[in-house]
Short mmCIF file of C-alpha atoms in Angstrom, two decimals:
data_model
loop_
_atom_site.label_atom_id
_atom_site.label_comp_id
_atom_site.label_asym_id
_atom_site.label_seq_id
_atom_site.Cartn_x
_atom_site.Cartn_y
_atom_site.Cartn_z
CA MET P 806 -18.61 25.32 41.90
CA ALA P 807 -17.81 28.19 44.27
CA GLY P 808 -14.55 29.95 43.56
CA ARG P 809 -14.23 28.32 40.17
CA VAL P 810 -13.98 30.63 37.17
CA LEU P 811 -15.69 29.21 34.11
CA LEU P 812 -14.22 29.91 30.69
CA PRO P 813 -16.52 30.47 27.74
CA ALA P 814 -17.28 27.33 25.78
CA VAL P 815 -15.15 26.80 22.68
CA SER P 816 -15.95 24.79 19.60
CA SER P 817 -14.16 21.64 18.54
CA ARG P 818 -12.29 23.65 15.91
CA SER P 819 -11.07 26.04 18.62
CA ALA P 820 -10.01 23.05 20.69
CA ARG P 821 -7.86 21.77 17.84
CA HIS P 822 -6.38 25.24 17.47
CA PHE P 823 -5.65 25.26 21.18
CA ALA P 824 -3.93 21.88 20.93
CA ARG P 825 -1.88 23.05 17.95
CA SER P 826 -0.84 26.37 19.49
CA PHE P 827 2.89 26.88 18.85
CA ASN P 828 3.39 30.61 19.04
CA GLY P 829 4.66 32.31 22.13
CA SER P 830 2.79 35.56 21.68
CA ALA P 831 0.11 36.67 24.09
CA GLN P 832 -3.36 35.41 23.30
CA SER P 833 -6.64 36.22 24.90
CA THR P 834 -8.42 33.22 26.37
CA GLY P 835 -11.39 33.95 28.57
CA GLY P 836 -9.93 37.22 29.83
CA PHE P 837 -6.50 35.79 30.71
CA GLU P 838 -3.23 36.85 29.01
CA SER P 839 -1.12 33.75 28.36
CA GLU P 840 2.64 34.09 28.49
CA ALA P 841 5.15 32.60 26.11
CA LEU P 842 4.96 28.85 26.42
CA LEU P 843 8.64 28.15 26.41
CA ARG P 844 11.37 30.68 26.73
CA ARG P 845 15.00 30.04 26.37
CA ASN P 846 15.82 31.96 29.56
CA THR P 847 13.05 30.39 31.57
CA PHE P 848 13.85 26.74 31.03
CA ASP P 849 13.54 25.88 34.72
CA SER P 850 9.98 27.20 34.88
CA SER P 851 8.76 25.07 31.97
CA VAL P 852 7.19 21.65 32.23
CA HIS P 853 9.68 18.79 32.24
CA TYR P 854 9.47 16.48 29.24
CA GLN P 855 8.79 13.38 31.30
CA SER P 856 5.71 15.03 32.85
CA ILE P 857 4.15 15.84 29.50
CA TYR P 858 2.30 12.54 29.30
CA ASP P 859 1.13 12.37 32.93
CA SER P 860 -2.63 11.80 33.06
CA GLY P 861 -3.03 13.04 36.65
CA GLU P 862 -5.14 16.01 37.60
CA PHE P 863 -3.66 19.47 37.96
CA THR P 864 -3.65 21.47 41.16
CA GLY P 865 -3.87 25.20 41.59
CA SER P 866 -6.01 27.84 39.97
CA GLN P 867 -7.63 27.54 36.59
CA ARG P 868 -5.08 29.91 35.09
CA ASN P 869 -2.25 27.63 36.22
CA ARG P 870 -4.02 24.54 34.91
CA LEU P 871 -4.57 26.23 31.56
CA GLU P 872 -0.94 27.25 31.23
CA VAL P 873 0.33 23.84 32.26
CA MET P 874 -1.87 22.10 29.67
CA ARG P 875 -0.79 24.57 27.02
CA LYS P 876 2.88 23.86 27.80
CA ARG P 877 2.27 20.13 27.71
CA LEU P 878 0.64 20.32 24.30
CA LYS P 879 3.31 22.59 22.90
CA SER P 880 6.01 20.26 24.18
CA HIS P 881 4.20 17.40 22.48
CA PHE P 882 4.22 19.15 19.09
CA MET P 883 7.88 20.14 19.26
CA THR P 884 10.28 18.98 16.57
CA PRO P 885 13.37 16.98 17.56
CA TYR P 886 15.48 20.09 17.07
CA GLN P 887 13.23 22.17 19.33
CA LYS P 888 13.31 19.51 22.01
CA TYR P 889 17.10 19.46 21.87
CA LYS P 890 17.30 23.27 21.87
CA HIS P 891 14.95 23.91 24.80
CA ARG P 892 15.29 20.74 26.86
CA GLY P 893 18.60 19.27 25.84
CA ARG P 894 16.88 16.05 24.76
CA LYS P 895 18.95 14.31 22.10
CA PRO P 896 17.05 12.93 19.06
CA TRP P 897 17.74 9.28 19.73
CA LYS P 898 14.83 8.03 17.61
CA LEU P 899 16.02 10.03 14.60
CA LEU P 900 19.56 8.72 14.97
CA LEU P 901 18.25 5.18 15.39
CA GLN P 902 16.06 5.48 12.28
CA LEU P 903 19.05 6.61 10.20
CA LEU P 904 21.20 3.72 11.45
CA LYS P 905 18.37 1.27 10.85
CA LEU P 906 17.85 2.66 7.34
CA PHE P 907 21.52 2.11 6.55
CA MET P 908 21.55 -1.46 7.91
CA VAL P 909 18.31 -2.48 6.17
CA THR P 910 19.59 -1.11 2.87
CA VAL P 911 22.90 -2.96 3.22
CA GLN P 912 20.99 -6.11 4.10
CA ILE P 913 18.82 -5.75 0.98
CA VAL P 914 21.89 -5.32 -1.24
CA LEU P 915 23.57 -8.45 0.17
CA PHE P 916 20.39 -10.50 -0.09
CA ALA P 917 19.65 -9.27 -3.64
CA LYS P 918 22.93 -10.69 -4.96
CA GLU P 919 22.07 -14.12 -3.62
CA LEU P 920 18.43 -13.92 -4.71
CA PHE P 921 19.26 -12.89 -8.28
CA SER P 922 21.76 -15.73 -8.57
CA VAL P 923 19.25 -18.36 -7.40
CA VAL P 924 16.36 -17.07 -9.53
CA ASN P 925 18.53 -16.87 -12.66
CA PHE P 926 19.78 -20.41 -12.05
CA LEU P 927 16.26 -21.80 -11.72
CA ASP P 928 14.98 -19.93 -14.79
CA ASP P 929 17.96 -20.91 -16.93
CA SER P 930 17.66 -24.55 -15.84
CA GLU P 931 13.98 -24.64 -16.79
CA GLN P 932 14.82 -23.12 -20.17
CA ALA P 933 17.51 -25.78 -20.67
CA PHE P 934 15.03 -28.57 -19.87
CA LYS P 935 12.61 -27.15 -22.45
CA TYR P 936 15.29 -27.34 -25.13
CA LEU P 937 16.21 -30.87 -24.07
CA PHE P 938 12.78 -32.47 -23.65
CA LEU P 939 10.47 -30.63 -26.07
CA VAL P 940 10.58 -31.14 -29.83
CA ASN P 941 9.62 -27.54 -30.64
CA SER P 942 10.95 -25.65 -27.66
CA ASN P 943 11.09 -22.31 -29.50
CA ASP P 944 7.32 -22.16 -29.94
CA THR P 945 5.65 -19.95 -27.33
CA ASP P 946 2.37 -21.81 -27.90
CA TYR P 947 3.61 -25.34 -28.51
CA SER P 948 0.71 -27.73 -29.23
CA ILE P 949 0.21 -31.08 -30.90
CA TYR P 950 -2.62 -32.00 -33.25
CA THR P 951 -1.97 -35.59 -34.35
CA LYS P 952 -1.31 -38.88 -32.61
CA ASN P 953 2.04 -39.25 -34.33
CA GLN P 954 3.13 -35.90 -32.94
CA PHE P 955 2.21 -37.12 -29.47
CA TYR P 956 4.08 -40.42 -29.86
CA PHE P 957 7.19 -38.75 -31.28
CA GLN P 958 7.15 -36.20 -28.45
CA VAL P 959 6.91 -38.90 -25.80
CA ARG P 960 9.69 -40.94 -27.40
CA HIS P 961 11.86 -37.83 -27.74
CA SER P 962 11.39 -36.97 -24.06
CA VAL P 963 12.18 -40.50 -22.91
CA GLU P 964 15.26 -40.74 -25.10
CA GLN P 965 16.56 -37.35 -23.94
CA TYR P 966 16.00 -38.20 -20.29
CA TYR P 967 17.96 -41.44 -20.32
CA HIS P 968 20.84 -39.82 -22.28
CA ILE P 969 20.85 -36.41 -20.59
CA GLN P 970 24.35 -36.88 -19.17
CA ASP P 971 25.73 -37.59 -22.65
CA ILE P 972 24.03 -34.81 -24.63
CA ALA P 973 23.59 -31.90 -22.18
CA VAL P 974 26.32 -29.37 -21.42
CA GLY P 975 24.83 -28.80 -17.98
CA THR P 976 25.71 -30.77 -14.87
CA PHE P 977 22.74 -33.11 -14.57
CA GLY P 978 22.37 -36.45 -12.87
CA TYR P 979 19.78 -39.06 -11.98
CA LEU P 980 18.15 -39.99 -8.72
CA GLU P 981 18.75 -43.57 -7.73
CA SER P 982 16.11 -46.18 -6.93
CA GLU P 983 16.20 -49.83 -5.94
CA ASP P 984 16.56 -50.88 -9.58
CA GLY P 985 19.18 -48.28 -10.46
CA ILE P 986 18.20 -45.08 -12.28
CA LYS P 987 14.83 -43.69 -11.28
CA PRO P 988 12.69 -44.08 -14.41
CA MET P 989 10.46 -41.50 -16.07
CA ASN P 990 6.76 -41.91 -15.28
CA MET P 991 3.70 -41.33 -17.42
CA CYS P 992 0.48 -40.47 -15.56
CA ILE P 993 -2.90 -40.48 -17.30
CA TYR P 994 -5.93 -38.61 -16.02
CA LYS P 995 -9.11 -39.65 -17.85
CA TYR P 996 -12.81 -40.35 -17.65
CA THR P 997 -13.77 -43.93 -16.77
CA ASN P 998 -16.18 -46.02 -18.88
CA SER P 999 -16.63 -43.30 -21.49
CA LEU P 1000 -17.36 -43.83 -25.16
CA VAL P 1001 -17.78 -41.22 -27.91
CA GLU P 1002 -18.99 -42.14 -31.43
CA PRO P 1003 -19.09 -39.00 -33.62
CA GLU P 1004 -20.18 -40.90 -36.73
CA ASP P 1005 -23.21 -42.31 -34.90
CA GLU P 1006 -23.84 -39.07 -33.03
CA SER P 1007 -23.84 -40.98 -29.77
CA TYR P 1008 -21.78 -40.83 -26.62
CA ASN P 1009 -21.64 -42.34 -23.16
CA LEU P 1010 -19.74 -39.94 -20.91
CA THR P 1011 -19.52 -40.20 -17.14
CA ARG P 1012 -18.03 -37.68 -14.73
CA LYS P 1013 -16.06 -40.32 -12.88
CA THR P 1014 -12.33 -40.00 -13.39
CA SER P 1015 -9.30 -42.17 -12.78
CA TYR P 1016 -5.62 -41.44 -12.34
CA SER P 1017 -2.95 -44.02 -13.09
CA CYS P 1018 0.84 -43.94 -13.51
CA GLN P 1019 3.35 -46.26 -15.15
CA HIS P 1020 7.05 -46.38 -15.89
CA LEU P 1021 8.50 -45.59 -19.31
CA HIS P 1022 11.34 -47.91 -20.28
CA LYS P 1023 14.65 -46.80 -21.64
CA THR P 1024 14.67 -46.59 -25.41
CA ASN P 1025 16.59 -49.06 -27.56
CA GLU P 1026 17.15 -49.63 -31.27
CA SER P 1027 13.79 -51.39 -31.72
CA ASP P 1028 12.01 -48.25 -30.49
CA GLN P 1029 12.82 -46.56 -33.78
CA ASN P 1030 9.67 -48.31 -34.89
CA ILE P 1031 7.05 -46.13 -33.23
CA THR P 1032 4.51 -48.97 -33.11
CA TYR P 1033 6.84 -51.14 -31.06
CA PHE P 1034 7.57 -48.21 -28.74
CA ILE P 1035 3.82 -47.68 -28.16
CA LYS P 1036 3.14 -51.30 -27.33
CA ARG P 1037 6.20 -51.76 -25.13
CA ASN P 1038 5.32 -48.75 -22.95
CA LYS P 1039 1.53 -49.22 -23.15
CA ILE P 1040 0.91 -45.71 -24.38
CA PRO P 1041 -2.80 -44.96 -24.97
CA GLU P 1042 -3.95 -44.99 -28.58
CA SER P 1043 -7.35 -43.40 -28.00
CA PHE P 1044 -7.79 -39.89 -26.64
CA GLU P 1045 -11.58 -39.55 -26.40
CA SER P 1046 -11.64 -40.05 -22.63
CA VAL P 1047 -8.20 -38.62 -21.83
CA ILE P 1048 -8.21 -35.35 -19.88
CA SER P 1049 -4.46 -34.89 -19.54
CA ILE P 1050 -1.23 -36.88 -19.76
CA MET P 1051 1.86 -35.99 -17.77
CA LEU P 1052 5.45 -37.15 -18.14
CA MET P 1053 7.32 -36.79 -14.86
CA ALA P 1054 11.02 -37.14 -14.17
CA GLU P 1055 13.47 -36.11 -11.46
CA VAL P 1056 16.88 -34.69 -12.29
CA ARG P 1057 19.68 -33.60 -9.99
CA SER P 1058 21.84 -30.56 -10.68
CA PHE P 1059 24.38 -28.28 -8.97
CA HIS P 1060 24.35 -24.53 -8.62
CA VAL P 1061 27.94 -23.32 -8.67
CA ARG P 1062 27.89 -19.91 -7.00
CA ASN P 1063 30.55 -17.27 -6.87
CA PRO P 1064 33.16 -17.68 -4.12
CA PRO P 1065 33.14 -17.73 -1.17
CA ARG P 1066 29.60 -19.15 -1.36
CA LYS P 1067 29.40 -22.94 -1.45
CA LEU P 1068 27.70 -24.75 -4.30
CA SER P 1069 24.17 -26.08 -3.75
CA CYS P 1070 22.57 -29.32 -4.87
CA TYR P 1071 19.10 -29.04 -6.44
CA LYS P 1072 16.49 -31.61 -7.34
CA PHE P 1073 14.25 -30.68 -10.28
CA ASN P 1074 10.81 -32.24 -10.57
CA ILE P 1075 10.20 -32.01 -14.32
CA THR P 1076 6.59 -32.26 -15.53
CA ILE P 1077 5.59 -32.30 -19.20
CA GLN P 1078 1.81 -31.91 -19.45
CA PHE P 1079 -0.41 -32.63 -22.45
CA ASP P 1080 -3.67 -30.79 -21.74
CA ASN P 1081 -6.64 -32.35 -23.54
CA SER P 1082 -9.35 -31.03 -21.20
CA ASN P 1083 -11.13 -29.09 -23.97
CA HIS P 1084 -11.20 -32.01 -26.43
CA ASP P 1085 -11.02 -29.57 -29.35
CA GLY P 1086 -8.22 -31.25 -31.30
CA LYS P 1087 -5.52 -28.94 -29.96
CA VAL P 1088 -3.38 -30.28 -27.09
CA PRO P 1089 -1.07 -27.64 -25.55
CA VAL P 1090 2.26 -28.95 -24.28
CA THR P 1091 3.90 -27.27 -21.28
CA LEU P 1092 6.99 -28.04 -19.22
CA ASN P 1093 7.50 -27.04 -15.59
CA ALA P 1094 10.66 -27.62 -13.56
CA ASP P 1095 10.29 -27.18 -9.81
CA GLY P 1096 13.71 -26.96 -8.17
CA LYS P 1097 14.34 -27.70 -4.50
CA VAL P 1098 17.53 -27.67 -2.45
CA MET P 1099 18.93 -31.05 -1.44
CA ASP P 1100 21.56 -32.07 1.08
CA SER P 1101 24.89 -32.64 -0.60
CA ALA P 1102 27.52 -35.03 0.72
CA GLY P 1103 30.36 -33.60 -1.38
CA HIS P 1104 33.33 -31.56 -0.22
CA SER P 1105 34.63 -28.33 -1.66
CA THR P 1106 38.30 -27.37 -1.93
CA ASP P 1107 37.53 -23.67 -1.55
CA ASN P 1108 39.12 -21.66 1.23
CA LYS P 1109 36.97 -22.33 4.29
CA GLU P 1110 38.23 -19.20 5.99
CA ASP P 1111 36.75 -17.01 3.23
CA TYR P 1112 33.47 -18.87 3.46
CA GLN P 1113 33.31 -18.48 7.23
CA ALA P 1114 34.20 -14.80 6.95
CA SER P 1115 31.43 -14.24 4.40
CA LYS P 1116 28.91 -16.08 6.55
CA THR P 1117 30.01 -14.11 9.62
CA VAL P 1118 29.46 -10.81 7.81
CA GLN P 1119 26.02 -11.91 6.66
CA VAL P 1120 24.96 -13.02 10.14
CA PHE P 1121 26.45 -9.91 11.75
CA VAL P 1122 24.44 -7.62 9.47
CA ASP P 1123 21.26 -9.59 10.18
CA VAL P 1124 21.76 -9.58 13.94
CA LEU P 1125 22.60 -5.88 14.00
CA THR P 1126 19.50 -5.10 11.93
CA ILE P 1127 17.33 -7.11 14.32
CA LEU P 1128 18.78 -5.27 17.33
CA PHE P 1129 18.15 -1.86 15.76
CA CYS P 1130 14.61 -2.87 14.85
CA LEU P 1131 13.88 -4.12 18.37
CA MET P 1132 15.16 -0.86 19.84
CA SER P 1133 13.05 1.09 17.36
CA VAL P 1134 9.94 -0.93 18.18
CA SER P 1135 10.43 -0.38 21.91
CA LEU P 1136 10.94 3.39 21.55
CA CYS P 1137 8.00 3.81 19.17
CA SER P 1138 5.74 1.66 21.37
CA ARG P 1139 6.65 3.79 24.37
CA SER P 1140 5.87 6.96 22.43
CA ILE P 1141 2.49 5.57 21.32
CA TYR P 1142 1.63 4.66 24.91
CA ARG P 1143 2.55 8.13 26.16
CA GLN P 1144 0.54 9.75 23.39
CA LEU P 1145 -2.51 7.74 24.44
CA GLN P 1146 -2.03 9.01 27.97
CA LEU P 1147 -1.83 12.58 26.66
CA VAL P 1148 -5.03 12.10 24.65
CA LYS P 1149 -6.86 10.94 27.79
CA ALA P 1150 -5.56 13.88 29.83
CA THR P 1151 -6.44 16.39 27.10
CA ARG P 1152 -9.96 15.07 26.67
CA ARG P 1153 -10.51 15.19 30.42
CA PHE P 1154 -9.12 18.73 30.59
CA PHE P 1155 -11.35 20.04 27.78
CA ALA P 1156 -14.40 18.36 29.27
CA ARG P 1157 -13.88 19.72 32.80
CA GLU P 1158 -12.25 23.09 32.27
CA LEU P 1159 -13.60 24.24 28.90
CA SER P 1160 -16.89 22.29 28.82
CA ASP P 1161 -16.11 20.99 25.37
CA GLY P 1162 -15.26 17.56 24.04
CA LEU P 1163 -12.63 16.53 21.53
CA SER P 1164 -13.73 14.69 18.41
CA VAL P 1165 -11.98 11.69 16.95
CA TRP P 1166 -10.10 13.87 14.48
CA ASP P 1167 -8.97 16.14 17.28
CA CYS P 1168 -7.59 13.14 19.15
CA LEU P 1169 -5.81 11.94 16.02
CA ASP P 1170 -4.01 15.28 15.90
CA LEU P 1171 -2.38 14.27 19.17
CA MET P 1172 -1.38 10.85 17.81
CA ASN P 1173 1.65 10.39 15.60
CA LEU P 1174 0.62 7.72 13.10
CA TRP P 1175 4.14 7.60 11.70
CA PHE P 1176 5.11 5.56 14.75
CA ILE P 1177 2.64 2.84 13.72
CA LEU P 1178 4.19 2.79 10.24
CA ILE P 1179 7.65 2.42 11.77
CA VAL P 1180 6.49 -0.43 14.02
CA ILE P 1181 5.08 -2.28 11.00
CA SER P 1182 8.30 -1.80 9.04
CA ASP P 1183 10.39 -2.98 12.00
CA THR P 1184 8.25 -6.09 12.40
CA CYS P 1185 8.65 -6.97 8.72
CA ALA P 1186 12.40 -6.34 8.95
CA ILE P 1187 12.74 -8.63 11.98
CA ILE P 1188 10.80 -11.47 10.32
CA GLY P 1189 12.71 -11.05 7.05
CA SER P 1190 16.06 -10.96 8.85
CA LEU P 1191 15.29 -14.17 10.75
CA MET P 1192 14.33 -15.91 7.51
CA LYS P 1193 17.48 -14.61 5.83
CA MET P 1194 19.59 -16.03 8.65
CA LEU P 1195 17.98 -19.43 8.10
CA ILE P 1196 18.74 -19.16 4.39
CA ASP P 1197 22.39 -18.21 5.02
CA VAL P 1198 22.96 -20.94 7.60
CA ASN P 1199 20.88 -23.86 6.28
CA ASP P 1200 20.36 -22.94 2.59
CA ASN P 1201 16.60 -22.97 3.00
CA GLN P 1202 14.40 -22.07 0.06
CA HIS P 1203 12.19 -19.33 1.49
CA TYR P 1204 13.57 -16.72 -0.89
CA THR P 1205 10.19 -15.46 -2.09
CA VAL P 1206 8.67 -14.96 1.36
CA CYS P 1207 11.89 -13.46 2.71
CA SER P 1208 12.12 -10.99 -0.18
CA MET P 1209 8.52 -9.89 0.45
CA PHE P 1210 9.17 -9.09 4.11
CA LEU P 1211 12.47 -7.36 3.44
CA GLY P 1212 11.02 -5.41 0.52
CA ILE P 1213 8.09 -4.13 2.58
CA ALA P 1214 10.46 -3.27 5.43
CA VAL P 1215 12.85 -1.20 3.32
CA LEU P 1216 9.94 0.55 1.58
CA LEU P 1217 8.27 1.60 4.83
CA THR P 1218 11.62 2.52 6.38
CA TRP P 1219 12.40 4.97 3.61
CA CYS P 1220 8.84 6.31 3.69
CA GLY P 1221 9.14 6.79 7.46
CA LEU P 1222 11.77 9.47 6.91
CA LEU P 1223 9.03 11.70 5.51
CA ARG P 1224 8.03 12.31 9.13
CA TYR P 1225 11.27 14.15 9.78
CA LEU P 1226 11.16 16.05 6.48
CA GLY P 1227 7.76 17.38 7.56
CA HIS P 1228 9.51 19.41 10.27
CA PHE P 1229 11.04 21.64 7.58
CA LYS P 1230 8.82 24.38 6.29
CA LYS P 1231 9.37 23.87 2.57
CA TYR P 1232 8.95 20.11 2.73
CA ASN P 1233 5.99 20.40 5.06
CA ILE P 1234 4.11 22.44 2.44
CA LEU P 1235 4.38 19.53 0.01
CA LEU P 1236 3.32 16.96 2.59
CA VAL P 1237 0.37 19.05 3.74
CA THR P 1238 -0.68 19.53 0.11
CA LEU P 1239 -0.60 15.79 -0.47
CA LYS P 1240 -2.57 15.18 2.70
CA ALA P 1241 -5.20 17.78 1.77
CA SER P 1242 -5.54 16.50 -1.80
CA ALA P 1243 -5.73 12.81 -0.86
CA PRO P 1244 -9.55 12.76 -0.39
CA SER P 1245 -10.11 14.42 -3.77
CA VAL P 1246 -7.70 12.01 -5.45
CA LEU P 1247 -9.49 9.05 -3.89
CA ARG P 1248 -12.87 10.34 -5.07
CA PHE P 1249 -11.44 10.75 -8.57
CA CYS P 1250 -10.11 7.17 -8.45
CA VAL P 1251 -13.55 5.88 -7.44
CA CYS P 1252 -15.22 7.66 -10.35
CA GLY P 1253 -12.49 6.54 -12.75
CA SER P 1254 -12.70 2.94 -11.56
CA LEU P 1255 -16.43 2.83 -12.31
CA LEU P 1256 -15.77 3.88 -15.90
CA TYR P 1257 -12.79 1.55 -16.09
CA PHE P 1258 -14.65 -1.58 -14.99
CA GLY P 1259 -17.57 -0.70 -17.26
CA TYR P 1260 -15.34 -0.52 -20.34
CA LEU P 1261 -13.35 -3.53 -19.10
CA PHE P 1262 -16.28 -5.94 -18.99
CA CYS P 1263 -17.76 -4.47 -22.17
CA GLY P 1264 -14.52 -5.03 -24.10
CA TRP P 1265 -14.08 -8.46 -22.57
CA ILE P 1266 -17.49 -9.79 -23.61
CA VAL P 1267 -17.53 -8.09 -27.04
CA LEU P 1268 -13.93 -8.63 -28.18
CA GLY P 1269 -12.69 -11.33 -25.81
CA PRO P 1270 -13.96 -14.45 -27.62
CA TYR P 1271 -12.35 -13.37 -30.90
CA HIS P 1272 -8.80 -12.53 -29.81
CA ILE P 1273 -6.44 -14.48 -27.57
CA LYS P 1274 -4.84 -11.34 -26.09
CA VAL P 1275 -8.16 -10.05 -24.79
CA GLN P 1276 -8.86 -13.38 -23.07
CA LEU P 1277 -5.86 -13.03 -20.77
CA PRO P 1278 -6.43 -11.27 -17.42
CA LEU P 1279 -3.63 -8.74 -17.87
CA ALA P 1280 -4.68 -8.07 -21.43
CA LYS P 1281 -8.17 -7.22 -20.21
CA CYS P 1282 -6.77 -4.43 -18.06
CA TYR P 1283 -4.56 -3.35 -20.95
CA LEU P 1284 -7.55 -3.17 -23.26
CA GLY P 1285 -9.64 -1.31 -20.70
CA CYS P 1286 -6.96 1.35 -20.22
CA HIS P 1287 -6.73 1.91 -23.97
CA VAL P 1288 -10.49 2.14 -24.37
CA MET P 1289 -10.73 4.65 -21.52
CA PHE P 1290 -7.91 6.68 -23.01
CA LEU P 1291 -9.54 6.81 -26.45
CA CYS P 1292 -12.87 7.81 -24.90
CA SER P 1293 -11.29 10.55 -22.78
CA VAL P 1294 -9.45 11.96 -25.80
CA ALA P 1295 -12.65 11.90 -27.86
#
């Protein structure tokens, strides 16, 4: 075009250097001497911060357009301190991140006390049920091998269930039914119309299965005779077609928490399973107790004012955390939008004025990916805080999901502070070193994983069938790490 001075074409690397230009010294660009981008005494002549992200075209000569773009890019790469020093712009996002970090940490501490109390109560209750209902509760691999062992175990479980209020030191109760106490049930899962004759080397086995349940009556003095107990409760005497047998009972208990928290009523679904799916003569016995919160109609004599004060503090912390997170999401979303506008303007400027295009990596230099990390952490914190409010108000049982969201939120929030440490020279060296070494570390992990999985499957197929520890999933990884270590040392 007439009257338009064309600058020499620059490479993509030079374009990135142009976008990252921070110094105020004179540089030679196509025969023009550029002035200092921002001077303390020439604040009025610099580009206003709000106009940095405008995507409109520039007016004036090419020299003016070049200087304006350079000032826009330098303003974009300023640290919060530099923005405050040259433009008087207060670091609101930094202050908000520090306040949010404090609130999220306090929220985690308050929630952890409640979570630890609930988890310990459920684990201790399950351990108590094992001691009450299993004959050999101390055995880590409790199994039965004879029919008499099975019958004595069933009778022991039934007797302990119907006398649990008399023998247990815990606060346990029964669930009521139309006939009084809700009885213990025995459910049998087996093959139908199956017959196995080892002495004749013949069998008739079908893949059709059936599932049936029946009540187990309360024991009496005549049940000391095991034969009478078997006939009265119709317990199976043949195990050729049995896949598994389960004893199921429901027990009510109370979780007495530290004041000013109210006590909670729990219902435990207790399941004792006899697993005969392998039909190898060894029947493992396991007990599981699934506890769920129930509505309680009782009244507590605790000070209601202390309870209301504690609940108010919990809700206040949650609400304040949600407000801080919403403000953080809005500010970070606005910054991401403005950065996208700057990327569009910069690409258009390089294409029209310098006849060069910006690559994807060049555009990523203009994007602050830390803002995306902060948005993710804020979203997790908001979801976790809402779930925590439901737990505090209604005693819901979403502790596991809530702890996952809050844990991810506090992790990413603390990691997000690395963005501000990167503005310091000494810390920035460490972060840049980690960023530069990340590809090499990933390539090393890929090579190491190939060796790891090779030794893993080799050790699993060679040693797995002969040792129980190698058959477990975690033990496979443990074995693979040891094999790799021995090979690397050799």
